[in-house]
Each structure stands twice: as structure tokens, then as C-alpha cells.
PDB file of C-alpha atoms in Angstrom:
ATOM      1  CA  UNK K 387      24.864 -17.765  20.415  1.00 48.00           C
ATOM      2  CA  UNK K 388      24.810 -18.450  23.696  1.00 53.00           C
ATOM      3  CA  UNK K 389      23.884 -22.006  26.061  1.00 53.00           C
ATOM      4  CA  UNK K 390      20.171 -21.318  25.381  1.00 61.00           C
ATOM      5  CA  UNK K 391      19.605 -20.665  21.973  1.00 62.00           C
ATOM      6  CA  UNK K 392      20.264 -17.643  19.738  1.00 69.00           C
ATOM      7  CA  UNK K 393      20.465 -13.792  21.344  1.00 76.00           C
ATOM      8  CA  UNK K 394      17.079 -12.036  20.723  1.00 81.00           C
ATOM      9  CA  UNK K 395      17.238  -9.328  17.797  1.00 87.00           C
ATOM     10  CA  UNK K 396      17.478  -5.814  19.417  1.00 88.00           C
ATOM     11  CA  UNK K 397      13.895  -4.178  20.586  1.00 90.00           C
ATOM     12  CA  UNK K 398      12.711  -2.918  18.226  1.00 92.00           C
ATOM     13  CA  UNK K 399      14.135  -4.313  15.268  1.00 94.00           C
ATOM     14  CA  UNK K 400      10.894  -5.713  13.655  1.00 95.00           C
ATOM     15  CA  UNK K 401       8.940  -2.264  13.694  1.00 96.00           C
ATOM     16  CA  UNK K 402      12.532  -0.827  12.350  1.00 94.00           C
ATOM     17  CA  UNK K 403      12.528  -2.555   9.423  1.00 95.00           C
ATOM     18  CA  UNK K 404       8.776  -2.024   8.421  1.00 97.00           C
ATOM     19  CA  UNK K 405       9.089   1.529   8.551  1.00 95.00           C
ATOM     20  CA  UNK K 406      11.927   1.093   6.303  1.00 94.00           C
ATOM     21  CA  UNK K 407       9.553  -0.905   3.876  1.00 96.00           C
ATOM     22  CA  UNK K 408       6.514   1.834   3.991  1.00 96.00           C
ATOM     23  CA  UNK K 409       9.886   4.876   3.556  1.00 95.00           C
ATOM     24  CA  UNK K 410       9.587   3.087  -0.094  1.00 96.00           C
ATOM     25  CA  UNK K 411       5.597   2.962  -0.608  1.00 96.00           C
ATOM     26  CA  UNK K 412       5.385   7.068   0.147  1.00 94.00           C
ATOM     27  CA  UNK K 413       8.426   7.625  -2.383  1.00 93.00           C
ATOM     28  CA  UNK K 414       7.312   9.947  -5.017  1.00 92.00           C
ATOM     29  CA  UNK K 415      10.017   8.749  -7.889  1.00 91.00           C
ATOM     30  CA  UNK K 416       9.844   8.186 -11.506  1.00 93.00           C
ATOM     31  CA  UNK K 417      11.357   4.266 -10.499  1.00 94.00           C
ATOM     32  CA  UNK K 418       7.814   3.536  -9.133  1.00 95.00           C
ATOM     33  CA  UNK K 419       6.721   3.060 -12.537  1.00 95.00           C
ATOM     34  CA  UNK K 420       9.284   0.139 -13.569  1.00 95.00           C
ATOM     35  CA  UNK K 421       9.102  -3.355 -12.236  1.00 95.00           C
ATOM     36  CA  UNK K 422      12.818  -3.493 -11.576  1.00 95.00           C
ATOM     37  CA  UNK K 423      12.590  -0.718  -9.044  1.00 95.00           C
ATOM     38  CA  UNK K 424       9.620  -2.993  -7.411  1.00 96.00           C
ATOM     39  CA  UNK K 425      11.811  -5.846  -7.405  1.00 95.00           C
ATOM     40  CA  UNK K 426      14.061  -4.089  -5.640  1.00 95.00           C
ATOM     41  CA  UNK K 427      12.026  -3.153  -2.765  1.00 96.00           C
ATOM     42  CA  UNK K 428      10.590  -6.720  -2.246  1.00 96.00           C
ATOM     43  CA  UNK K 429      14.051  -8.060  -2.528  1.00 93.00           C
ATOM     44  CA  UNK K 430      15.254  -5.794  -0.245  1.00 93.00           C
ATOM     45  CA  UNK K 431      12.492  -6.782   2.501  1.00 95.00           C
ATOM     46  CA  UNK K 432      10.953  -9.525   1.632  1.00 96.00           C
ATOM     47  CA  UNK K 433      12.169 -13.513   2.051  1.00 94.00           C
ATOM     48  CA  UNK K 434      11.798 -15.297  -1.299  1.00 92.00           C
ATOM     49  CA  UNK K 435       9.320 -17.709   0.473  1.00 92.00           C
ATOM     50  CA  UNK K 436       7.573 -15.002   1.654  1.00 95.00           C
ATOM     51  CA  UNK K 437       3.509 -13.984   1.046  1.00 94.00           C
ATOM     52  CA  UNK K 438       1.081 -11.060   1.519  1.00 96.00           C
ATOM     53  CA  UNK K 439      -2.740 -12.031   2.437  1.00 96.00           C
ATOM     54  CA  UNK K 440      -5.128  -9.168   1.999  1.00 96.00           C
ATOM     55  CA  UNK K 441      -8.975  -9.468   2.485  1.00 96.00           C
ATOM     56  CA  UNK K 442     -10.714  -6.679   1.332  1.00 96.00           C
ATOM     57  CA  UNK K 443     -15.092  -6.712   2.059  1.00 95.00           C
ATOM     58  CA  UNK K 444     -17.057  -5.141  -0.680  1.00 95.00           C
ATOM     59  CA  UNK K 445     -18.846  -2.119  -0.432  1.00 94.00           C
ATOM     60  CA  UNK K 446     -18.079  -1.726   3.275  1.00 91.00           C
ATOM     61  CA  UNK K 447     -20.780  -4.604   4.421  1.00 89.00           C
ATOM     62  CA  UNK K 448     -20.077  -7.782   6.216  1.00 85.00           C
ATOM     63  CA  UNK K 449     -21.759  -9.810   3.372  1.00 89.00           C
ATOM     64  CA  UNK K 450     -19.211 -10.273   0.761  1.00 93.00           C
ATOM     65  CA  UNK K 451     -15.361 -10.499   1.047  1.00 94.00           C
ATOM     66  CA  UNK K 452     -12.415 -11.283  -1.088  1.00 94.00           C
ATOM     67  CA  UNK K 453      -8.962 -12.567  -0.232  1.00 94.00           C
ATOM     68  CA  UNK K 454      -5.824 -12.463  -1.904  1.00 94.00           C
ATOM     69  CA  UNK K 455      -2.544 -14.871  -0.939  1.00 93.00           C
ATOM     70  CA  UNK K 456       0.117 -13.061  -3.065  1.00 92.00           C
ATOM     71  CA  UNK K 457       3.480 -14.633  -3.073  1.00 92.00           C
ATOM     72  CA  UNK K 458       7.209 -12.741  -3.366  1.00 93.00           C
ATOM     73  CA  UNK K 459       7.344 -13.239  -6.886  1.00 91.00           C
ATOM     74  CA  UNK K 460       4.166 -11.682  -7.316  1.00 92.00           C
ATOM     75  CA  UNK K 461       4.187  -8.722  -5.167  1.00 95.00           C
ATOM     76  CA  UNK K 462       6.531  -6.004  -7.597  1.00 95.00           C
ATOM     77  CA  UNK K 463       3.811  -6.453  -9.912  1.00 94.00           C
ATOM     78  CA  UNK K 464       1.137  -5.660  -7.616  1.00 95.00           C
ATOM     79  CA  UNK K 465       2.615  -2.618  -6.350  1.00 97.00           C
ATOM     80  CA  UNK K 466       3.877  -1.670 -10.132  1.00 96.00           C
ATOM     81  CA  UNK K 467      -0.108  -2.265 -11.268  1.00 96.00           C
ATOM     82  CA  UNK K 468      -1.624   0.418  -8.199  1.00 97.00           C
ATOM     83  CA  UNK K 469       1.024   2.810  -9.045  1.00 97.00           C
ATOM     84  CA  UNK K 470       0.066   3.069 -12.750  1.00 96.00           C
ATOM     85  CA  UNK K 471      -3.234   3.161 -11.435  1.00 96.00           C
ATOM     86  CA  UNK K 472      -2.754   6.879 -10.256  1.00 96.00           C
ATOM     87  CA  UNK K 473      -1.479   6.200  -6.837  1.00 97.00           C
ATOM     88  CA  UNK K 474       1.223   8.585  -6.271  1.00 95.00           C
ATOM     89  CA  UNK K 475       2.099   7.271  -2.875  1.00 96.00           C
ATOM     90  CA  UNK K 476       1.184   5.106  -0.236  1.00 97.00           C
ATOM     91  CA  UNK K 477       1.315   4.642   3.588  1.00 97.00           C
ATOM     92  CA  UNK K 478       1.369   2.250   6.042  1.00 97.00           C
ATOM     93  CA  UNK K 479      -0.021   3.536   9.654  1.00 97.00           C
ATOM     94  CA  UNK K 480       0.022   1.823  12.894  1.00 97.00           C
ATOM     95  CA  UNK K 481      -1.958   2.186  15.699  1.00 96.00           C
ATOM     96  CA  UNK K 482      -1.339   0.604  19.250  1.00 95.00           C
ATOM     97  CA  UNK K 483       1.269  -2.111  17.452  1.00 97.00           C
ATOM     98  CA  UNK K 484       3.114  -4.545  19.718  1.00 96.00           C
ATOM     99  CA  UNK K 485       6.326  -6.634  18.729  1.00 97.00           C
ATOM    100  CA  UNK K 486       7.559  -9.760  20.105  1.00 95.00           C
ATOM    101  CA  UNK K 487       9.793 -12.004  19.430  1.00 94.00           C
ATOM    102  CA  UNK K 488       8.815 -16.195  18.970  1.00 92.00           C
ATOM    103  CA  UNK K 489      10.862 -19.495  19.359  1.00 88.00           C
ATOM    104  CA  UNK K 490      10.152 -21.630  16.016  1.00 87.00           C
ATOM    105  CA  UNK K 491      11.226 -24.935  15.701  1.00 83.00           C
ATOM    106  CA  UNK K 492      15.178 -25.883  15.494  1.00 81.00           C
ATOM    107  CA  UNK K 493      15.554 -22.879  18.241  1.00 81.00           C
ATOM    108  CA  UNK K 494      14.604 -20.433  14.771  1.00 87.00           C
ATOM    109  CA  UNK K 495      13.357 -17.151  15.943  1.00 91.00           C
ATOM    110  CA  UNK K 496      10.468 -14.886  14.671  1.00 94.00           C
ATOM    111  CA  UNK K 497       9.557 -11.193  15.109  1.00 96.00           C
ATOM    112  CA  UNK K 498       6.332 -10.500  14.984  1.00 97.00           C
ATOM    113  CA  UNK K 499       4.028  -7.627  14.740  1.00 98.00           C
ATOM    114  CA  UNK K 500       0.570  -7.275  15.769  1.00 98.00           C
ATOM    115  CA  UNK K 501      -1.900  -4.087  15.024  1.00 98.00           C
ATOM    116  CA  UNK K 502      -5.762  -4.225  15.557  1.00 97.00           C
ATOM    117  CA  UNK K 503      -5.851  -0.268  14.361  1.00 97.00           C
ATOM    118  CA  UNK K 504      -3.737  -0.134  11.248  1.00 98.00           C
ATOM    119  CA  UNK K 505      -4.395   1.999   7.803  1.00 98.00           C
ATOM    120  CA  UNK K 506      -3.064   1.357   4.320  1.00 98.00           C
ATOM    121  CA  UNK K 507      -3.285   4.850   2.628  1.00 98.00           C
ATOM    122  CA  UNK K 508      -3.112   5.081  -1.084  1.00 98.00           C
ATOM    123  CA  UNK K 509      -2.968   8.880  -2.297  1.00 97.00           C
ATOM    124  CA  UNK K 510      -4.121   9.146  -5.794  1.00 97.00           C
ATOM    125  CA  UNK K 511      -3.215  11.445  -8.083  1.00 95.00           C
ATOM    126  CA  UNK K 512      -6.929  13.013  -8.847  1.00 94.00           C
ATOM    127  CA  UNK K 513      -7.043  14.444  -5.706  1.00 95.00           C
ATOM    128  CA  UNK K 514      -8.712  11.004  -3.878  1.00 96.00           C
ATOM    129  CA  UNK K 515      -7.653   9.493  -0.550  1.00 96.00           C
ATOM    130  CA  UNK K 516      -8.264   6.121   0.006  1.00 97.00           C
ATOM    131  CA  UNK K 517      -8.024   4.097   3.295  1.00 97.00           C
ATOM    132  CA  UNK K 518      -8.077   0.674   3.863  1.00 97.00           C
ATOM    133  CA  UNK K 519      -8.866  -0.070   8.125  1.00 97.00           C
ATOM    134  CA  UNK K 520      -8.008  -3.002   9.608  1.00 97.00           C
ATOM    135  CA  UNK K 521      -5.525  -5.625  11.456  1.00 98.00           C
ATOM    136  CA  UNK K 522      -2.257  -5.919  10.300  1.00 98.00           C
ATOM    137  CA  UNK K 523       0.450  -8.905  11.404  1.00 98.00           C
ATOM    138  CA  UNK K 524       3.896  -9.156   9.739  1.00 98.00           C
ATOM    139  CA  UNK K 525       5.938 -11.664  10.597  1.00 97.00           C
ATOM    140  CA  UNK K 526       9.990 -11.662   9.999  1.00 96.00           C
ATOM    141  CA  UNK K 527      13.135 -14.263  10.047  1.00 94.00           C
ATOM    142  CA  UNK K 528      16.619 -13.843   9.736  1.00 90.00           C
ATOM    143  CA  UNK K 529      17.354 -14.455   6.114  1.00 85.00           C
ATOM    144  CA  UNK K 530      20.604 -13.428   3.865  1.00 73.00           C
ATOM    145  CA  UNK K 531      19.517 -10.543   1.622  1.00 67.00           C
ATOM    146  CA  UNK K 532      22.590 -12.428  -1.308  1.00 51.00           C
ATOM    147  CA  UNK K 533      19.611 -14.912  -1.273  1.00 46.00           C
ATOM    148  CA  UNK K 534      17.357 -12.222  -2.270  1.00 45.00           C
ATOM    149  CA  UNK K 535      19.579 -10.903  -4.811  1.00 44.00           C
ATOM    150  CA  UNK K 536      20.519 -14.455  -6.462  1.00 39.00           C
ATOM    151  CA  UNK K 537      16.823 -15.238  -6.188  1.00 41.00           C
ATOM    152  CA  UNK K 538      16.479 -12.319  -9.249  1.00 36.00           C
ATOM    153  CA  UNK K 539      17.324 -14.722 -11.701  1.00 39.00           C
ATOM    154  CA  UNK K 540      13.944 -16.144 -11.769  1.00 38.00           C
ATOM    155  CA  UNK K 541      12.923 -12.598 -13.682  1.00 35.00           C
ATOM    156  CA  UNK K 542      15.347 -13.550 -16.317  1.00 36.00           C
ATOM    157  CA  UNK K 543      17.693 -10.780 -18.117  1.00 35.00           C
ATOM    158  CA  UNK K 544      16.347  -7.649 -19.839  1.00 34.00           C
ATOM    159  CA  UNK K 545      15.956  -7.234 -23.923  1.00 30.00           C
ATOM    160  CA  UNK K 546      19.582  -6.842 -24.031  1.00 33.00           C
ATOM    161  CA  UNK K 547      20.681  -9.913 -22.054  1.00 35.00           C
ATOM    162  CA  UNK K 548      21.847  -8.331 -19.206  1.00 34.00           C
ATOM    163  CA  UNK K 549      20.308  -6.729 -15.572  1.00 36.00           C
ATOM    164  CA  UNK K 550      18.561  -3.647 -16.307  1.00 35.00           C
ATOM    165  CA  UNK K 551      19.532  -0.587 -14.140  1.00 35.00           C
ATOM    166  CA  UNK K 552      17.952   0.861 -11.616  1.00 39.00           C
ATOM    167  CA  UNK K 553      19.448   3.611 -10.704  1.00 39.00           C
ATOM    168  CA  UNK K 554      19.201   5.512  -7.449  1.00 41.00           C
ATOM    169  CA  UNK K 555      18.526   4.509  -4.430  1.00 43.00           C
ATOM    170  CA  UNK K 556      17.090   1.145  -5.793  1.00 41.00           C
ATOM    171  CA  UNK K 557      20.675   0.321  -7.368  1.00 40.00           C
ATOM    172  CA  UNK K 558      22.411   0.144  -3.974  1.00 45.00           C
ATOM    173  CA  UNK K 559      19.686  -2.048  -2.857  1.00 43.00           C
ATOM    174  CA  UNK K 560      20.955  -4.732  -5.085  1.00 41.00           C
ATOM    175  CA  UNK K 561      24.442  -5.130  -3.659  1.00 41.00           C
ATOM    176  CA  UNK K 562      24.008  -5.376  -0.218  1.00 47.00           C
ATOM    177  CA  UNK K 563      24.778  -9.432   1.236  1.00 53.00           C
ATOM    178  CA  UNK K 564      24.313  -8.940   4.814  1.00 69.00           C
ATOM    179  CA  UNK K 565      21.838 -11.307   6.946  1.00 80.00           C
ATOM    180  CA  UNK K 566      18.895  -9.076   7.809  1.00 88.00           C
ATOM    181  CA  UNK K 567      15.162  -9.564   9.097  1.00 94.00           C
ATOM    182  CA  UNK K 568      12.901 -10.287   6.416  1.00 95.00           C
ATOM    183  CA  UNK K 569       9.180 -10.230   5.626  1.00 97.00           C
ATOM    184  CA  UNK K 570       8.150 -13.973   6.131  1.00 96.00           C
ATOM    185  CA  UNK K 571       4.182 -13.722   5.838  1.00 97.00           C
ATOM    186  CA  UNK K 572       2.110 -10.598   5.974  1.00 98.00           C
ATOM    187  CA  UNK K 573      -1.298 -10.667   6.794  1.00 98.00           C
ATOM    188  CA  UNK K 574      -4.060  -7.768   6.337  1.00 98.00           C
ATOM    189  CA  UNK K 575      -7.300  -7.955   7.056  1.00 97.00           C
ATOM    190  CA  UNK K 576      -9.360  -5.165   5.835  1.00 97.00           C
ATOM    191  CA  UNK K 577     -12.529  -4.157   7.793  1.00 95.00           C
ATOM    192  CA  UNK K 578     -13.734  -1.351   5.414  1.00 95.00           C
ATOM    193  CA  UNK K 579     -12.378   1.510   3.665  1.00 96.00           C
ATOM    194  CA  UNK K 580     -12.822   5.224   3.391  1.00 96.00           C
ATOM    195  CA  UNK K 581     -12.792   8.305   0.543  1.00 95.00           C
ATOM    196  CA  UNK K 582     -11.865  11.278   0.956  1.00 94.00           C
ATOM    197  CA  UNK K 583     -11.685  14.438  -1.916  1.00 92.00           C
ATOM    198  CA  UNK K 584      -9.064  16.927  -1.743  1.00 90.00           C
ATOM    199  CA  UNK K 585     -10.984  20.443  -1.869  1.00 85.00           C
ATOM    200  CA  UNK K 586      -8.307  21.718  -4.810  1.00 86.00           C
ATOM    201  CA  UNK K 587     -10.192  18.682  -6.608  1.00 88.00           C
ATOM    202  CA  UNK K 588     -13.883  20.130  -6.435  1.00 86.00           C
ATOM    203  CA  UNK K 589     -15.147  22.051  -8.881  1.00 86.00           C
ATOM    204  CA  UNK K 590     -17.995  24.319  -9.788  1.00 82.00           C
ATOM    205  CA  UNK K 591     -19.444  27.623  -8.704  1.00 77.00           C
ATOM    206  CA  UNK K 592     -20.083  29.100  -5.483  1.00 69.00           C
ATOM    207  CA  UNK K 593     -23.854  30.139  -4.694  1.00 65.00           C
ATOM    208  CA  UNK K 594     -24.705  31.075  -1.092  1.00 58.00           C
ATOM    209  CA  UNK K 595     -23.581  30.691   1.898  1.00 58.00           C
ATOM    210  CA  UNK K 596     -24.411  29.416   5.185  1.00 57.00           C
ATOM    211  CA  UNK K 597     -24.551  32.085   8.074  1.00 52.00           C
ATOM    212  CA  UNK K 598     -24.910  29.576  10.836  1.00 48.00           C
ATOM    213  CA  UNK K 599     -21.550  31.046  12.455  1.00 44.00           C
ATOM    214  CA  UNK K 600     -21.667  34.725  12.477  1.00 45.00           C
ATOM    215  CA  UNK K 601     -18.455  36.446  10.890  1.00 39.00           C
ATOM    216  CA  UNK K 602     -17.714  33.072   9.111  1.00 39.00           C
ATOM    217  CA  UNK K 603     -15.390  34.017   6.614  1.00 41.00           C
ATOM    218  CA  UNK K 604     -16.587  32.329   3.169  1.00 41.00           C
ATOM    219  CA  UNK K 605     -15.264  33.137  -0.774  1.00 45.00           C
ATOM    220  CA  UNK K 606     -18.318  34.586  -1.592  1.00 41.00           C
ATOM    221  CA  UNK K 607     -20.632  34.153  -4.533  1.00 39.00           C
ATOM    222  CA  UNK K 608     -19.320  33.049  -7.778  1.00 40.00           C
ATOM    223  CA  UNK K 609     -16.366  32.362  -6.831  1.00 40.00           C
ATOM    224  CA  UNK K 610     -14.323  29.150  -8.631  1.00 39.00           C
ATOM    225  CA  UNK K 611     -14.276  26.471  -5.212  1.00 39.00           C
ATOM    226  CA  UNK K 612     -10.426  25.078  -5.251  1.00 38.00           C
ATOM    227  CA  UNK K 613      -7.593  25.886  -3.526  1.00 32.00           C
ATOM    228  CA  UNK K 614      -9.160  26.643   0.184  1.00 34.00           C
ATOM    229  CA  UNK K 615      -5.871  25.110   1.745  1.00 32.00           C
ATOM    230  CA  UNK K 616      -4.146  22.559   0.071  1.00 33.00           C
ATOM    231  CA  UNK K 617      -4.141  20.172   2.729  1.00 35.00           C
ATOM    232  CA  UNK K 618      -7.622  20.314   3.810  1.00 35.00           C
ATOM    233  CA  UNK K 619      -9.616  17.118   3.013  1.00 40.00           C
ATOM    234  CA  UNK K 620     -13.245  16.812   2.695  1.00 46.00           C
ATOM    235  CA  UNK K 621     -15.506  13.794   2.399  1.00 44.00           C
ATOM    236  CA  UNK K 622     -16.774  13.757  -1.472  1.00 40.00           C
ATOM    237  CA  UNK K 623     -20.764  12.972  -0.751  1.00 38.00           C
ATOM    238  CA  UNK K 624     -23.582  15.336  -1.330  1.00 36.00           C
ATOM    239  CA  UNK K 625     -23.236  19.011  -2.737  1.00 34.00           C
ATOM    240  CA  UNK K 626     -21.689  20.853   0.608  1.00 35.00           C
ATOM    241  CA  UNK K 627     -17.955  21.114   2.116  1.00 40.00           C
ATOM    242  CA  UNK K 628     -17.896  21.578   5.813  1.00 36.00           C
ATOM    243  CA  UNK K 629     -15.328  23.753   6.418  1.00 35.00           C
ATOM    244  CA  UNK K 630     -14.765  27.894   7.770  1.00 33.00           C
ATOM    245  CA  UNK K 631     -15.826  27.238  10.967  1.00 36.00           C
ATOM    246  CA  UNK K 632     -13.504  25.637  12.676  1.00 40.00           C
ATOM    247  CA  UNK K 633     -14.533  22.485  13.336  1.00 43.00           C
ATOM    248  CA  UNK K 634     -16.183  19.362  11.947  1.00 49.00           C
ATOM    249  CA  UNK K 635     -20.134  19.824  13.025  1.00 53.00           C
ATOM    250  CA  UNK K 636     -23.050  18.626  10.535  1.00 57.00           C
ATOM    251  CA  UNK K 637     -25.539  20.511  11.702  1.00 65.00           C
ATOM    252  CA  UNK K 638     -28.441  22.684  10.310  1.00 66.00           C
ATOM    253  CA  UNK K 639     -26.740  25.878  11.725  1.00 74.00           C
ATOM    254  CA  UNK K 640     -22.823  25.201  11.260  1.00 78.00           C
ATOM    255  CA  UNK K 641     -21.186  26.825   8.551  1.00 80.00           C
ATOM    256  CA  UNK K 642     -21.051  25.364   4.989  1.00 78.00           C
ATOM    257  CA  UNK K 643     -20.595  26.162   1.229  1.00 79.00           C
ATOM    258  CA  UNK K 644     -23.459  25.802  -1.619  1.00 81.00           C
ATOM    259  CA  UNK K 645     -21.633  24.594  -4.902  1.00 80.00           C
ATOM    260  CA  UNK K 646     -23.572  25.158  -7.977  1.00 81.00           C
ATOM    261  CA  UNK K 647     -23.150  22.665 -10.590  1.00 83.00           C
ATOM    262  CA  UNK K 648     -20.378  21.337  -8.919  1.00 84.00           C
ATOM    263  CA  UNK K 649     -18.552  17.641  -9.550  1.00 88.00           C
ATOM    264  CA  UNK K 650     -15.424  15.933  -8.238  1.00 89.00           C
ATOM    265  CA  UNK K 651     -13.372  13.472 -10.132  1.00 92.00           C
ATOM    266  CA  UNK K 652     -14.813  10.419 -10.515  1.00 93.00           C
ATOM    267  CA  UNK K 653     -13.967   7.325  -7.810  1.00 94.00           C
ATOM    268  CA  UNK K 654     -10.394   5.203  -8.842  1.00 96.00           C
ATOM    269  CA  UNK K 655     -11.177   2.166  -6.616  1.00 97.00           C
ATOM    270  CA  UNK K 656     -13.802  -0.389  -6.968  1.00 96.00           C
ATOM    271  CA  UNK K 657     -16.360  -1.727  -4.885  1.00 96.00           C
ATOM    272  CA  UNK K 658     -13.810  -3.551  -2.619  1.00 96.00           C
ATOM    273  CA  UNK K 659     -11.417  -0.182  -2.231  1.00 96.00           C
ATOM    274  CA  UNK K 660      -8.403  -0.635  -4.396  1.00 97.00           C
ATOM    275  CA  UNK K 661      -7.759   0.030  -7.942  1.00 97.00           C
ATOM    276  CA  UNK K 662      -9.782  -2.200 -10.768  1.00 95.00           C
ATOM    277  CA  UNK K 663      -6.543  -2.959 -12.720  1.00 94.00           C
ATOM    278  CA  UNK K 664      -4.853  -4.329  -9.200  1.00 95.00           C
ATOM    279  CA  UNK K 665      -8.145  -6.097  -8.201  1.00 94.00           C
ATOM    280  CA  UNK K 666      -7.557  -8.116 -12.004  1.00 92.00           C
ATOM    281  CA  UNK K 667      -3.832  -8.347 -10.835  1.00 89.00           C
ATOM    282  CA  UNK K 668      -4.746 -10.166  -7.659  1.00 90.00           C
ATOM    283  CA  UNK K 669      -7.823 -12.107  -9.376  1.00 88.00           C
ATOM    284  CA  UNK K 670      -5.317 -13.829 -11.990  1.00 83.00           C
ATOM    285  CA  UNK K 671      -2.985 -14.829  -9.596  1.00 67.00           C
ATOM    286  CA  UNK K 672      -6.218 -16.195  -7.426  1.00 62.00           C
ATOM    287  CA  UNK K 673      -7.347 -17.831 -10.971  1.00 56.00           C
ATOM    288  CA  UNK K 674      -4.017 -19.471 -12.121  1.00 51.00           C
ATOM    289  CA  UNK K 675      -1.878 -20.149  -9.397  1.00 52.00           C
ATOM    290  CA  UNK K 676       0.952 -21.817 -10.679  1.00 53.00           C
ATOM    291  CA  UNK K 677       1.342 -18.535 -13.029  1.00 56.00           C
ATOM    292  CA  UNK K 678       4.729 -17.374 -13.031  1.00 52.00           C
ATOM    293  CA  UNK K 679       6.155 -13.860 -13.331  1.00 50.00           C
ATOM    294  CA  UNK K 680       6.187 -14.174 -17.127  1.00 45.00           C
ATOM    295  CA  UNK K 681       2.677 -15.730 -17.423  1.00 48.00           C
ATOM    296  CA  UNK K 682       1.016 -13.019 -15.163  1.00 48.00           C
ATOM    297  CA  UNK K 683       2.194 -10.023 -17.134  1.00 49.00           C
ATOM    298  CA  UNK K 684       1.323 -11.339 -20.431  1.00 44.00           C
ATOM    299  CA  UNK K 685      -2.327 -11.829 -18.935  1.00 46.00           C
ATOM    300  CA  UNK K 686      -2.487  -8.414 -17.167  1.00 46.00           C
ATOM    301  CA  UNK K 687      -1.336  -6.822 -20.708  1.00 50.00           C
ATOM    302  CA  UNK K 688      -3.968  -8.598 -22.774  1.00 43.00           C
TER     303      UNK K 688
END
């Protein structure tokens, strides 16, 4: 420490250790399906004062919004909920982000991040891409992650009396008791979201084709419409894929494909973008407040 208050946490630091946060949302592991993996994570990032705040608008109009304040406690359960929900993995994306660093009071410093442009991708199993748009702030203080770890006693032992374990990565989490920078609040404020089908997700047959682009290479008729590209995404509205012509035009003359009787898997968020079962996860902890850990899951299960 020096004559002016503490040193300032190393540039960078703050962005750092969210990227090390969303390294555990995109993890495609069998763990994401128990809460003591969860617990883990949010132990590992999270201060146990800490909150999330999501707002999420319904239907993409500026007419009817919902927000969430989810605390620490909460927060394995809401990411254990959306996984069982068929997300396979999620991301966090940031566009034009800024860190600095604030003076609190008794000369406590913050890091804080700021993003007008950020995306919260949830990949679902079925094919779907979902994308939540909007501003993103996180904001972090030095806090001892043997806080964390002693604060696990609030979950109580497993059937057997004693810690359950977790195996992997998620076991080495547990023992670390050095100070880091930890998630104090994090704020996102969705402006809308968007869907997106994978094409290996559409089915039905393949009638004619568009010959707006000539030599546009197509499957031809009859042919099962599936795996053009694995990693090609198309927006699920309407009969017709735009694709095989090298760009993304709409026009009457660009080149498309006419499915016959053709269907994609039905939609696994609700009106407000996110999973039904994680929308009741967020609405019980909006409902009951002072429900604990214990108290939520009961209600979730009934």
C-alpha cells in the first residue's frame, strides 16, 4: 500500500476474470447438470454478497418488461435450471467494453466494466440460438475466495453427511484461499433478443429452386434439407433458407430453397427470451424473497 491508498489492480484484471467466468458458461460437461458444480463456479467468482439484475422486455416491444435481482445464493440454481432446459452452452460477448477502476469509501477499490453492445448466447440443444442484446456492467472487489468456500455451509451437507464431490475441474475450485477480484453486482439490461435455427435442424423435402443466381449450386429436388454446413445458421421464419449464393440478400431474384412440408423444432424460450422453467426460477425468487436455497428448490420441483 502505498502513502495514497491501495496500488490499482493490474489493467486489465477485471475483463480477465470475466472471461474466466463465461470459460465456465461455454463448458460442455456432464457437471453442468449438478448444482454442486454450479456452486462451484459462483463460488469461485462471485462475492457472497453479491447479485445479478437481468431485465428481459417481452416479445421484443418496449411495452412490457420484467426484472430479476438474483442474489449469490440463488444464482447455481439459475444456471442449473437453463442447463436442464436444453442449453448446452452459453456465451458471454462484449462489444466496445471499457474497464476502470473506482475509489469506494474507506479508500476500497472497485473494477468496473461497462458494455453498451454486449450478447448473452444460450445454444440449445435442438438446434436453436438464442441471443439476448443489451448493456452489460459488472462490478468487482477484492474479496478472499476461503470466504467463498466457508460460505458453502449455508447449502448444508449431502444425503450422506458429508460435501459431495465434484470432480474435475470444479474440485480444484474448492481449495483455492487466495484474495481475488470478485463479482460484486452484475447488471444486464436486455433490449431484445434474437432466434436463430441451425439448418441440420430443418426438416422436410426439397421442391424447386430459385434460379435468381445463375450456376447457383442447390441439392436439387427431393432431396432431405439438413446438413448444408454444420455451422451455417439461418433465421427460422417463413418456408425459405437464404443461402448458395453467397451472401445474405432477400430479394425476389437472390437465390433460395423451396421446402415442402417442412418444420423446425419448436421455440425453447418464452415470450421474454429465456427458458420457461428459468423464467419460474427467477419468478419465485421475485415472489418469495426471503426463500432460501432449500425453500426455492422444493418450489421449483413441485
Amino acid at each position: 500500500m502505498n502513502a495514497s491508498g491501495p496500488a490499482p489492480p493490474p489493467e486489465g484484471k477485471g475483463l480477465s476474470r470475466f472471461l474466466s467466468f463465461t470459460s465456465y458458461l461455454c463448458r460442455e460437461t456432464p457437471h453442468k447438470f449438478q448444482l454442486q458444480w454450479w456452486r462451484s463456479v459462483v463460488h469461485e467468482h462471485f462475492a457472497p454478497s453479491a447479485s445479478m439484475r437481468m431485465t428481459l422486455w417481452k416479445d421484443n416491444q418496449s411495452q412490457e418488461a420484467k426484472s430479476f435481482d438474483v442474489s449469490a445464493a440463488i444464482l447455481p440454481r439459475f444456471f442449473l435450471v437453463t442447463s436442464q432446459s436444453g442449453v448446452h452452452s452459453m456465451s458471454i460477448t462484449l462489444d466496445g467494453a471499457t474497464e476502470r477502476v473506482e475509489s469506494l469509501v474507506n479508500n476500497v477499490q472497485a473494477i468496473v466494466i461497462e458494455c453498451q453492445d454486449s450478447s448473452w448466447i444460450f445454444r440449445y440443444t435442438n438446434g436453436y440460438v438464442v441471443t439476448l442484446r443489451g448493456s452489460l456492467l459488472v462490478r468487482m472487489l477484492l474479496n478472499k475466495k476461503e470466504d467463498n468456500h466457508d460460505s458453502m455451509d449455508e447449502f448444508g451437507p449431502g444425503m450422506d453427511g458429508r460435501r459431495p464431490s465434484l470432480g474435475g475441474d470444479a474440485a480444484n475450485l474448492m481449495g483455492k484461499k487466495d484474495v481475488d477480484w470478485m463479482f460484486d453486482q452484475v447488471i444486464f439490461d436486455a433490449r431484445g433478443h434474437e432466434k436463430y435455427v441451425s439448418l441440420a435442424s430443418i426438416r422436410g423435402i426439397v421442391g424447386s429452386t430459385g434460379s435468381g443466381s445463375e450456376g447457383a449450386s442447390s441439392p436439387g429436388a427431393g432431396a432431405m434439407l439438413g446438413l448444408e454446413g454444420p455451422g451455417t445458421m439461418a433465421n427460422g421464419v417463413g418456408g425459405m433458407v437464404n443461402g448458395f449464393g453467397g451472401g445474405a440478400g432477400t430479394g425476389a431474384d437472390d437465390p433460395h430453397i423451396v421446402i415442402e412440408n417442412g418444420s423446425i423444432p419448436g421455440e425453447p424460450v418464452n415470450a421474454f427470451g429465456i427458458p420457461q422453467p428459468t423464467m419460474r426460477c427467477l419468478e419465485v425468487k421475485s415472489i418469495y424473497p426471503s426463500c432460501g436455497v432449500v425453500c426455492m428448490g422444493y418450489l421449483l420441483d413441485l
